[in-house]
Coordinates of C-alpha atoms and ligand atoms in Angstrom, one line a residue:
M1 CA -0.1 0.1 0.0
V2 CA 1.4 3.5 -0.9
L3 CA 0.5 6.1 1.7
W4 CA -0.1 9.5 -0.3
G5 CA -0.9 11.9 2.4
I6 CA -1.7 12.8 6.1
W7 CA -3.7 15.6 7.3
Q8 CA -2.2 17.0 10.7
G9 CA -4.1 20.1 12.0
C10 CA -7.2 21.2 13.6
G11 CA -10.4 20.1 12.1
K12 CA -10.8 18.6 8.8
P13 CA -9.0 19.8 5.8
Q14 CA -10.4 21.7 2.9
M15 CA -10.7 18.7 0.7
N16 CA -10.2 20.3 -2.7
M17 CA -7.2 22.1 -1.5
F18 CA -5.9 18.8 0.2
L19 CA -6.6 16.5 -2.6
R20 CA -5.3 18.8 -5.6
P21 CA -1.6 17.8 -5.6
L22 CA -2.9 14.2 -5.7
V23 CA -5.2 14.8 -8.5
E24 CA -2.4 16.4 -10.3
D25 CA 0.0 13.6 -9.6
L26 CA -2.7 11.0 -11.0
S27 CA -3.1 13.4 -14.1
Q28 CA 0.4 13.0 -14.9
L29 CA 0.5 9.3 -14.3
F30 CA -2.5 8.9 -16.8
Q31 CA -1.6 11.7 -19.4
R32 CA 2.2 10.9 -19.4
G33 CA 2.8 7.8 -17.5
I34 CA 6.2 6.4 -16.5
E35 CA 8.8 4.8 -18.8
V36 CA 9.8 1.3 -17.5
N37 CA 12.5 -0.6 -19.0
I38 CA 11.7 -4.4 -19.2
Q39 CA 14.0 -6.7 -20.7
Q40 CA 15.7 -3.8 -22.9
T41 CA 12.5 -2.4 -24.1
E42 CA 11.2 0.9 -22.9
I43 CA 7.5 0.6 -22.1
R44 CA 5.4 3.4 -21.2
T45 CA 3.0 2.6 -18.3
R46 CA -0.1 4.7 -17.4
A47 CA -2.0 4.5 -14.2
M48 CA -5.7 5.4 -13.4
M49 CA -7.3 5.7 -10.0
I50 CA -10.4 3.3 -10.7
V51 CA -12.1 3.2 -7.5
A52 CA -12.5 5.4 -4.6
T53 CA -14.0 4.2 -1.1
M54 CA -14.6 6.2 1.8
D55 CA -17.3 6.4 4.6
L56 CA -20.3 8.8 4.0
Q57 CA -19.1 11.6 6.0
A58 CA -15.7 11.7 4.0
R59 CA -17.5 11.4 0.9
A60 CA -19.7 14.4 1.4
Y61 CA -16.5 16.5 1.9
V62 CA -14.6 15.0 -0.9
L63 CA -17.3 15.2 -3.5
Q64 CA -18.5 18.6 -2.1
M65 CA -22.1 17.3 -1.5
T66 CA -24.5 17.6 1.4
Q67 CA -24.1 15.4 4.3
H68 CA -25.8 12.1 4.4
N69 CA -28.8 13.4 6.3
G70 CA -29.3 16.3 3.9
E71 CA -31.7 16.6 1.1
H72 CA -30.6 14.8 -1.9
G73 CA -27.7 13.0 -0.1
C74 CA -27.3 9.8 -2.5
L75 CA -24.5 10.0 -4.9
Y76 CA -26.3 7.7 -7.5
C77 CA -29.8 9.0 -7.9
L78 CA -31.7 12.1 -7.5
E79 CA -34.1 10.8 -4.6
P80 CA -34.6 13.7 -2.2
G81 CA -35.6 11.7 0.7
K82 CA -37.9 13.0 3.3
V83 CA -37.6 14.4 6.9
V84 CA -39.1 12.1 9.7
K85 CA -39.2 11.9 13.4
S86 CA -36.4 10.1 14.9
G87 CA -36.7 9.9 18.9
K88 CA -36.8 13.5 20.0
G89 CA -35.3 14.9 16.7
N90 CA -35.7 14.5 12.9
C91 CA -33.8 12.5 10.4
R92 CA -33.9 11.7 6.7
S93 CA -35.4 8.8 5.6
Y94 CA -35.3 7.4 1.9
P95 CA -38.5 5.5 1.2
Y96 CA -38.1 2.5 -1.3
R97 CA -39.8 3.3 -4.8
D98 CA -40.6 0.6 -7.3
V99 CA -39.4 2.5 -10.1
D100 CA -35.9 3.9 -9.4
P101 CA -35.5 7.4 -9.1
E102 CA -33.6 9.3 -12.0
P103 CA -29.9 8.3 -11.9
R104 CA -27.1 10.9 -11.4
T105 CA -24.7 11.2 -14.3
K106 CA -21.2 13.0 -14.7
E107 CA -23.0 15.5 -16.8
N108 CA -25.9 16.4 -14.4
I109 CA -23.5 16.7 -11.3
K110 CA -21.3 19.1 -13.4
S111 CA -24.3 21.3 -14.3
D112 CA -25.6 21.1 -10.8
A113 CA -22.2 22.2 -9.4
Q114 CA -21.9 25.1 -11.7
E115 CA -25.4 26.1 -10.9
A116 CA -24.4 25.9 -7.4
I117 CA -21.5 28.0 -7.6
A118 CA -23.0 30.7 -9.6
S119 CA -26.0 30.9 -7.3
G120 CA -24.4 30.3 -4.1
K121 CA -26.8 27.9 -3.1
R122 CA -26.6 24.0 -3.3
V123 CA -28.3 22.3 -6.1
H124 CA -29.7 18.6 -5.7
G125 CA -27.5 18.2 -2.9
I126 CA -24.3 19.5 -4.7
N127 CA -22.3 22.3 -3.1
S128 CA -19.5 22.8 -5.7
E129 CA -17.3 20.9 -8.0
S130 CA -15.0 18.3 -6.6
V131 CA -11.2 18.3 -7.4
L132 CA -11.8 14.7 -8.4
S133 CA -13.8 15.7 -11.4
C134 CA -10.5 17.2 -12.8
L135 CA -9.4 13.6 -13.7
P136 CA -10.4 13.1 -17.2
Y137 CA -11.5 9.6 -17.0
F138 CA -13.0 9.7 -13.4
D139 CA -16.9 9.6 -13.1
V140 CA -17.9 9.9 -9.4
T141 CA -21.2 8.0 -9.9
T142 CA -19.2 4.9 -11.1
N143 CA -15.7 5.2 -9.7
V144 CA -16.8 6.1 -6.2
V145 CA -18.2 3.0 -4.5
I146 CA -20.2 1.9 -1.4
D147 CA -18.2 0.5 1.4
Y148 CA -19.9 -2.4 3.3
M149 CA -17.9 -2.2 6.4
H150 CA -19.3 1.3 6.9
G151 CA -22.6 1.0 5.3
I152 CA -23.7 -2.5 6.3
L153 CA -21.9 -3.7 9.2
L154 CA -21.4 -0.4 11.3
G155 CA -24.3 1.1 9.8
I156 CA -27.6 -1.1 9.2
L157 CA -26.4 -4.1 11.1
K158 CA -25.4 -2.0 14.4
K159 CA -28.9 -0.2 13.9
L160 CA -30.7 -3.1 13.8
M161 CA -29.0 -4.7 16.9
S162 CA -29.9 -1.5 18.8
L163 CA -33.7 -1.9 17.7
W164 CA -33.8 -5.5 18.8
F165 CA -31.9 -5.2 22.2
D166 CA -32.1 -1.6 23.5
S167 CA -34.8 -1.2 26.2
K168 CA -36.2 1.9 24.8
N169 CA -37.8 -0.2 22.2
S170 CA -39.3 -2.6 24.8
K171 CA -42.9 -2.1 23.5
E172 CA -42.0 -2.9 20.1
P173 CA -42.8 -6.4 18.5
F174 CA -39.3 -6.7 17.3
Y175 CA -37.7 -6.1 20.8
I176 CA -35.8 -9.2 22.3
G177 CA -33.7 -7.4 24.9
K178 CA -35.3 -9.5 27.6
R179 CA -33.7 -12.7 25.8
V180 CA -30.3 -11.2 25.6
D181 CA -28.7 -13.7 27.9
E182 CA -30.3 -16.8 25.9
V183 CA -28.6 -15.1 22.7
D184 CA -25.2 -14.6 24.8
S185 CA -25.2 -18.2 26.0
I186 CA -25.2 -19.4 22.5
I187 CA -22.4 -16.8 21.6
K188 CA -20.5 -17.9 24.7
T189 CA -20.2 -21.8 23.4
I190 CA -19.0 -20.7 19.8
Q191 CA -15.3 -21.7 19.1
P192 CA -14.5 -20.0 15.8
P193 CA -12.0 -21.5 13.3
Y194 CA -8.4 -19.9 13.3
F195 CA -9.3 -17.5 10.4
L196 CA -11.8 -15.6 12.5
R197 CA -9.0 -13.8 14.6
R198 CA -11.4 -12.5 17.3
L199 CA -13.3 -14.6 19.7
P200 CA -16.9 -13.6 20.0
R201 CA -18.0 -11.4 22.6
K202 CA -21.4 -11.2 24.2
I203 CA -23.9 -8.7 23.2
N204 CA -25.3 -7.5 26.5
G205 CA -23.6 -4.2 27.2
N206 CA -20.9 -4.9 24.6
Y207 CA -22.2 -4.7 20.9
N208 CA -21.6 -0.8 20.8
H209 CA -17.8 -1.6 21.3
W210 CA -17.5 -4.5 18.6
K211 CA -15.1 -4.1 15.8
A212 CA -16.2 -4.1 12.2
S213 CA -14.9 -7.6 11.9
E214 CA -17.0 -9.0 14.8
F215 CA -20.2 -7.6 13.2
R216 CA -19.0 -9.2 10.1
S217 CA -18.7 -12.6 11.8
W218 CA -22.0 -11.9 13.6
L219 CA -23.8 -11.3 10.3
L220 CA -22.6 -14.0 8.2
Y221 CA -22.2 -17.0 10.6
F222 CA -23.4 -16.4 14.2
S223 CA -26.7 -14.4 14.3
L224 CA -29.2 -16.3 12.2
P225 CA -28.6 -19.5 14.4
A226 CA -28.3 -17.6 17.5
L227 CA -31.6 -15.6 16.9
Q228 CA -33.7 -18.4 15.5
N229 CA -36.6 -18.9 17.8
I230 CA -35.8 -15.8 19.7
L231 CA -36.4 -13.2 17.1
P232 CA -40.0 -13.2 15.8
D233 CA -40.0 -15.3 12.5
I234 CA -41.2 -12.4 10.2
Y235 CA -38.1 -10.4 11.4
L236 CA -35.7 -13.1 11.3
T237 CA -36.8 -13.9 7.6
H238 CA -36.5 -10.1 6.7
Y239 CA -33.2 -9.9 8.4
S240 CA -32.1 -13.2 6.4
L241 CA -32.4 -11.2 3.3
L242 CA -29.6 -8.8 4.4
V243 CA -27.5 -11.8 5.3
E244 CA -27.8 -13.7 2.0
G245 CA -27.4 -10.7 -0.2
T246 CA -24.3 -9.6 1.5
F247 CA -22.9 -13.0 1.5
I248 CA -23.6 -13.2 -2.2
L249 CA -21.6 -10.0 -3.0
L250 CA -18.6 -11.2 -0.9
G251 CA -18.3 -14.3 -3.1
E252 CA -15.0 -15.0 -5.2
G253 CA -16.8 -15.8 -8.4
I254 CA -20.2 -13.8 -8.7
S255 CA -22.4 -15.2 -11.6
E256 CA -25.0 -12.9 -13.4
A257 CA -27.5 -14.9 -11.7
D258 CA -26.0 -14.2 -8.2
L259 CA -25.9 -10.5 -8.9
R260 CA -29.8 -10.7 -9.8
R261 CA -30.6 -12.6 -6.7
A262 CA -28.7 -10.4 -4.3
D263 CA -30.3 -7.5 -5.9
L264 CA -33.6 -8.9 -5.5
L265 CA -32.7 -10.0 -1.9
L266 CA -31.3 -6.3 -0.8
R267 CA -34.1 -4.6 -2.4
T268 CA -36.9 -6.7 -0.7
F269 CA -35.0 -6.0 2.4
V270 CA -35.2 -2.3 2.1
R271 CA -38.7 -2.2 0.8
N272 CA -39.9 -3.9 3.9
L273 CA -37.6 -2.1 6.3
N274 CA -40.0 0.7 7.0
L275 CA -43.0 -1.5 7.3
L276 CA -41.4 -3.7 9.9
Y277 CA -39.6 -1.2 11.9
R278 CA -39.9 2.6 11.3
D279 CA -39.2 5.1 8.7
S280 CA -36.3 6.4 10.5
I281 CA -34.3 3.3 9.9
V282 CA -34.1 3.6 6.0
G283 CA -31.5 6.1 5.9
L284 CA -28.9 6.6 3.2
N285 CA -26.9 3.4 4.3
A286 CA -30.1 1.3 3.7
H287 CA -30.9 3.2 0.5
N288 CA -27.4 2.6 -0.9
L289 CA -28.2 -1.1 -0.9
I290 CA -30.4 -0.6 -4.0
H291 CA -27.3 0.6 -5.9
L292 CA -24.8 -1.8 -4.1
T293 CA -25.2 -4.7 -6.8
R294 CA -24.2 -2.0 -9.6
C295 CA -21.0 -1.4 -7.7
V296 CA -20.3 -5.2 -7.7
R297 CA -21.2 -5.7 -11.2
M298 CA -18.5 -3.0 -12.2
W299 CA -15.9 -3.4 -9.7
G300 CA -16.1 -7.0 -8.2
P301 CA -16.9 -8.2 -4.9
L302 CA -17.2 -6.1 -1.9
W303 CA -14.2 -7.3 -0.2
A304 CA -12.1 -6.2 -3.2
W305 CA -12.6 -2.6 -2.4
S306 CA -13.8 -2.2 1.1
C307 CA -12.3 0.0 3.6
F308 CA -11.1 -2.8 5.8
V309 CA -7.6 -2.9 4.6
F310 CA -7.3 0.8 4.7
E311 CA -8.8 0.9 8.5
S312 CA -6.2 -1.9 9.4
F313 CA -3.5 0.3 7.7
N314 CA -4.8 3.3 9.9
G315 CA -4.1 1.0 12.8
E316 CA -0.6 0.4 11.6
I317 CA 0.0 4.2 11.0
K318 CA -1.1 4.9 14.8
K319 CA 1.4 2.4 15.9
C320 CA 3.9 4.6 14.4
I321 CA 3.3 7.5 16.8
H322 CA 5.3 7.6 20.1
G323 CA 5.2 10.6 22.3
T324 CA 3.9 14.1 21.3
G325 CA 6.6 15.3 19.0
N326 CA 5.7 15.8 15.0
A327 CA 3.5 13.0 14.4
C328 CA 3.6 13.2 10.5
R329 CA 7.5 13.0 10.7
Q330 CA 7.3 9.9 13.0
I331 CA 4.8 8.0 10.7
F332 CA 6.9 8.8 7.5
W333 CA 10.2 7.8 9.3
S334 CA 8.8 4.6 10.7
L335 CA 6.9 3.7 7.3
Q336 CA 10.0 4.3 5.3
C337 CA 12.1 2.2 7.6
Q338 CA 9.6 -0.6 7.2
K339 CA 9.7 -0.3 3.3
K340 CA 13.5 -0.4 3.3
V341 CA 13.6 -3.6 5.5
E342 CA 11.0 -5.2 3.2
A343 CA 13.3 -4.5 0.1
M344 CA 16.4 -5.6 1.9
A345 CA 14.3 -8.9 2.6
V346 CA 13.5 -9.5 -1.1
Q347 CA 17.4 -8.6 -2.3
C348 CA 18.8 -10.6 0.4
K349 CA 20.6 -13.8 -0.6
E350 CA 21.3 -15.4 2.9
D351 CA 18.4 -17.5 4.1
Q352 CA 18.9 -16.8 7.9
L353 CA 19.3 -13.0 7.2
R354 CA 16.1 -12.9 4.9
D355 CA 14.3 -15.0 7.6
F356 CA 15.3 -12.1 10.3
Y357 CA 14.2 -9.3 7.9
Q358 CA 10.8 -11.1 7.2
C359 CA 10.4 -11.6 11.1
M360 CA 10.8 -7.8 11.6
T361 CA 8.1 -6.7 9.2
E362 CA 5.7 -10.0 9.2
G363 CA 6.1 -11.0 12.8
S364 CA 7.2 -14.6 13.7
N365 CA 3.7 -15.8 13.5
A366 CA 3.1 -14.9 9.7
R367 CA 4.5 -18.1 8.4
Q368 CA 3.9 -21.7 9.3
K369 CA 7.2 -23.3 9.7
G370 CA 8.1 -27.1 9.7
G371 CA 5.7 -28.5 7.1
E372 CA 6.5 -31.5 5.0
D373 CA 5.1 -32.2 1.8
A374 CA 2.6 -35.2 1.6
Y375 CA 0.1 -36.4 -1.0
Q376 CA -2.0 -33.2 -1.8
C377 CA -1.2 -31.6 1.5
V378 CA 1.4 -30.5 3.7
V379 CA 1.6 -32.2 7.3
F380 CA 3.0 -30.6 10.3
T381 CA 5.3 -32.3 13.0
P382 CA 4.4 -36.0 12.2
A383 CA 4.9 -38.2 15.3
K384 CA 5.0 -41.9 16.3
I385 CA 1.8 -43.5 17.1
Q386 CA 2.0 -44.9 20.9
K387 CA 1.9 -48.7 21.3
T388 CA -1.3 -48.4 23.4
F389 CA -3.1 -46.7 20.4
N390 CA -6.1 -48.9 19.2
F391 CA -8.0 -48.5 16.1
S392 CA -11.8 -49.6 15.9
N393 CA -12.7 -52.2 13.6
I394 CA -14.5 -49.8 11.2
V395 CA -11.4 -47.7 11.1
K396 CA -9.0 -50.8 10.6
E397 CA -11.3 -52.0 7.5
E398 CA -11.1 -48.3 6.2
L399 CA -7.4 -48.1 6.6
V400 CA -7.0 -51.5 4.6
R401 CA -9.5 -50.0 2.0
L402 CA -7.4 -46.7 1.7
C403 CA -3.7 -47.7 2.6
G404 CA -3.7 -51.5 2.4
T405 CA -2.8 -52.1 6.0
Y406 CA -3.9 -50.8 9.5
D407 CA -0.6 -51.8 11.2
T408 CA 0.2 -48.7 13.3
N409 CA 4.0 -48.9 12.5
N410 CA 3.1 -48.0 9.1
F411 CA 1.5 -44.6 10.1
M412 CA 2.6 -41.4 11.8
I413 CA -0.1 -39.3 13.8
V414 CA -0.5 -35.5 12.6
K415 CA -2.1 -32.8 14.5
K416 CA -2.5 -30.3 11.7
I417 CA -2.3 -30.2 7.8
S418 CA -2.3 -27.5 5.3
R419 CA -4.5 -27.9 2.1
N420 CA -6.4 -26.0 -0.4
G421 CA -5.0 -22.6 1.2
F422 CA -6.7 -23.6 4.7
L423 CA -5.0 -25.1 7.9
M424 CA -6.9 -28.0 9.3
F425 CA -6.6 -29.3 12.9
S426 CA -7.4 -32.3 14.6
K427 CA -9.3 -32.5 18.0
Q428 CA -6.1 -33.8 19.7
C429 CA -4.3 -30.5 18.8
S430 CA -3.8 -29.0 22.3
R431 CA -3.6 -25.4 21.3
V432 CA -7.2 -25.4 19.9
V433 CA -9.1 -25.2 23.2
K434 CA -11.0 -21.9 22.3
R435 CA -10.9 -22.8 18.5
N436 CA -12.6 -25.2 16.5
S437 CA -10.5 -25.6 13.2
Y438 CA -11.2 -29.3 13.2
T439 CA -14.8 -29.3 11.9
I440 CA -14.3 -29.6 8.1
K441 CA -16.4 -29.3 4.9
M442 CA -15.4 -31.9 2.4
V443 CA -15.8 -31.5 -1.4
D444 CA -19.3 -33.5 -1.6
N445 CA -20.5 -31.0 1.2
T446 CA -20.4 -33.7 4.0
I447 CA -19.1 -32.4 7.2
V448 CA -16.7 -34.2 9.5
E449 CA -15.1 -33.5 12.8
V450 CA -11.4 -34.9 12.6
E451 CA -10.0 -36.6 15.6
H452 CA -6.6 -37.1 14.0
F453 CA -4.6 -37.2 10.8
L454 CA -2.6 -40.3 9.8
I455 CA 0.1 -40.4 7.4
H456 CA 0.9 -43.6 5.7
K457 CA 4.6 -43.6 5.8
S458 CA 5.7 -45.3 2.4
S459 CA 2.8 -43.8 0.0
R460 CA 2.7 -40.3 1.8
K461 CA -1.1 -40.4 1.7
V462 CA -2.8 -38.7 4.6
V463 CA -6.3 -39.6 6.0
A464 CA -8.4 -38.2 8.6
V465 CA -10.0 -40.4 11.2
C466 CA -13.1 -38.4 12.1
Q467 CA -16.9 -38.5 12.7
K468 CA -19.5 -37.5 10.0
F469 CA -22.3 -34.9 10.9
Q470 CA -25.9 -36.1 9.4
P471 CA -27.2 -33.2 7.2
L472 CA -30.7 -31.7 8.3
G473 CA -30.9 -29.1 5.5
P474 CA -30.5 -25.4 5.3
L475 CA -30.9 -23.3 8.5
I476 CA -33.7 -21.4 6.8
R477 CA -35.8 -23.3 4.3
N478 CA -34.9 -22.8 0.5
R479 CA -32.5 -20.2 1.5
L480 CA -28.9 -19.2 2.5
Q481 CA -27.2 -22.2 1.0
H482 CA -23.9 -21.3 3.2
L483 CA -25.6 -22.1 6.5
Q484 CA -26.5 -25.6 6.7
T485 CA -27.7 -27.6 9.8
F486 CA -26.5 -31.0 11.2
Q487 CA -26.5 -33.6 14.1
L488 CA -23.8 -35.8 14.9
Q489 CA -24.5 -39.0 12.9
S490 CA -23.0 -41.8 15.3
V491 CA -20.1 -42.0 17.9
E492 CA -18.3 -44.5 15.6
N493 CA -15.3 -42.8 13.7
T494 CA -14.7 -43.5 10.2
V495 CA -11.8 -42.7 7.8
V496 CA -11.7 -40.3 4.7
R497 CA -8.9 -39.2 2.4
A498 CA -7.4 -35.8 3.1
E499 CA -7.7 -34.7 -0.4
L500 CA -11.4 -34.7 -0.1
L501 CA -11.2 -32.1 2.8
Q502 CA -12.0 -28.7 1.4
E503 CA -12.1 -26.0 4.3
P504 CA -12.9 -25.6 8.1
V505 CA -16.3 -24.3 8.6
V506 CA -17.8 -22.0 11.3
V507 CA -19.8 -24.0 14.0
V508 CA -22.6 -22.7 16.1
K509 CA -24.1 -25.1 18.4
T510 CA -27.8 -24.6 19.6
D511 CA -30.0 -27.0 21.7
S512 CA -31.5 -28.9 18.8
K513 CA -28.7 -28.7 16.1
I514 CA -25.3 -27.8 14.9
C515 CA -25.2 -25.1 12.2
C516 CA -22.2 -25.0 9.8
G517 CA -21.3 -21.8 7.8
V518 CA -19.0 -21.7 5.1
I519 CA -17.0 -18.5 4.4
P520 CA -17.9 -16.5 1.3
N521 CA -14.2 -16.2 0.0
N522 CA -10.7 -17.2 1.0
V523 CA -9.0 -13.6 0.5
E524 CA -10.8 -11.5 3.0
R525 CA -9.3 -12.1 6.4
D526 CA -9.9 -10.6 9.9
Ligands
ZN1 ZN1 -30.0 6.8 -4.6

C-alpha cells in the first residue's frame, strides 16, 4: 500500500485544497505515464485511479455534497428523501420506490455544481465541483463505491441490533432485549476457526464496542442460528435477506444470476424495512443497498474495495506515533524504515538473514514453519503412534481399503495439515481449546469432525479419522445455502482421504442442532 498523504491540523482539511496535488500527480500518471525498462524494451505505463472508497461523511466532504442526512444525499440517484421523526429529533428517510429515481450522471452533477457555484446555493445536494472531477476519466457516480464495512456492518446491522436489544424499544414487537442472555449463552459456546481472529464477545452491554470484523462474523455466521426461535419469524426472515444478499456479494466468483438474486434480496430487504420497523431506519446506508449490486457488477466483490484494509492500515499508522513530537514525521520515518527492511528482505541472498528481515516486518507468526510435503497436502510435525493406540474395527477396515494396512508401524500421527489454502487441525491439537478448526467441509458437502490425521509412511497418503455429521438441510428453508444444519451421525469414527477435505467451517451449536457456515471467500481475512 502506498500512503499518499496525512492531514495533521485542527479540524478537517479543505478537501479540494488537500487533494489537488494528488489529482495533479494522478493526471500526470495517466497522461504522461512513466517509462519502465523491461528486458531492454522501454515501455510506457499509465496509471488510473479506478475506485475511490470512503465512509459517507468523508464522501460528502470530498465530493462537495450535502451530508448524508441532507436533502439529495444519495450520490447515485436524485431521490431527495424526506424528513421523519427520530426519537426527540428528526432525520432523513429514503422511502423505497418501485421505479428507481432518476440516476445521477457525470453531466448532471457538473451542471448542478456550476449552478450551485453561480447561485451560491446547493443544487440537488451538490455544493460545488469536486477536485476529483478534474481527472479526465473519473466519473464519481461509477468510480466512487459504497463501502460495506461502514454501510452494512457499522451502519445497518448495528442499527438493527439497537432496535432489537435496546430497552427503549421494549414495547415493540421486534424487541428481544429480555432474551439477550439466551443469545449470549449461544455466543459463549462458539469456538470460531483460526481464520476468524477475534473470539466472539457477548452482546449485552458490549455490541457498541464491537469491531467491524466482529459485526461481519455476527452477520454471516452467528446471528441467524443464535436468533432463530428468539427473534419473531417475520423479522428473522426479513433480516436473512440482508445476510444472504451480503454473502453473495462477498463471493469469489459471482455470476450474473448471483447478482440478480442479491439485488432482489437487498431490494426486498429495503422495501420492507419501514413497514416492519420505522421510517427513520431507512437512512442513506439502507438506501445505498439498492445501488450496491451495480457497484459489484462494475468492480467485483465487496471485499475487493472495502475500507477494511485501509482501516487496518490506519491502525498500523497509529502504532508509528510515540510521544507528542511531530506525528507526521514519526509516521513517515517509521513507514520508510519498514519499506527499506521489506526491500532488503527481497534482495537478501542469505536464508537466515532474510528470515530475520521477514520476521521484523511480518512478525514470527506470519509463516507456518516445519511443514513436510505429503500427498496433496502439507503435514506438520508427524509423530510416532503410541503402542497403546487402538483403532476400532471400522477404522481398521477403512485403513486397509485406503492404504492397504492398519498396522500402526506403517503410520505416523499428525495434528495439523495444510491444504487448499487452509490449515486444518485435529481435535487432539492441544492449542485449539477456544478454537474449532477441526470441523471440516468435504468436497461433496459432507461435514466431518477430525479426531486425528494419519500419514501412511511409504505412500505419503494422508487420511483423517473423523466423525460424520448427519445433514438436516439449510438453516432457513430453501434459502442461505451457506448455513446448513446437522446432527452428529454416530459416535463411531470413520476414515476419509485428506484430499477430499475442502475447508474448515464456522460452527454454532444450539440446543437442537449444529449449524455450519462456510466462508464467502478465502481472500478477506480478519
Ligand atoms: Zn440513490
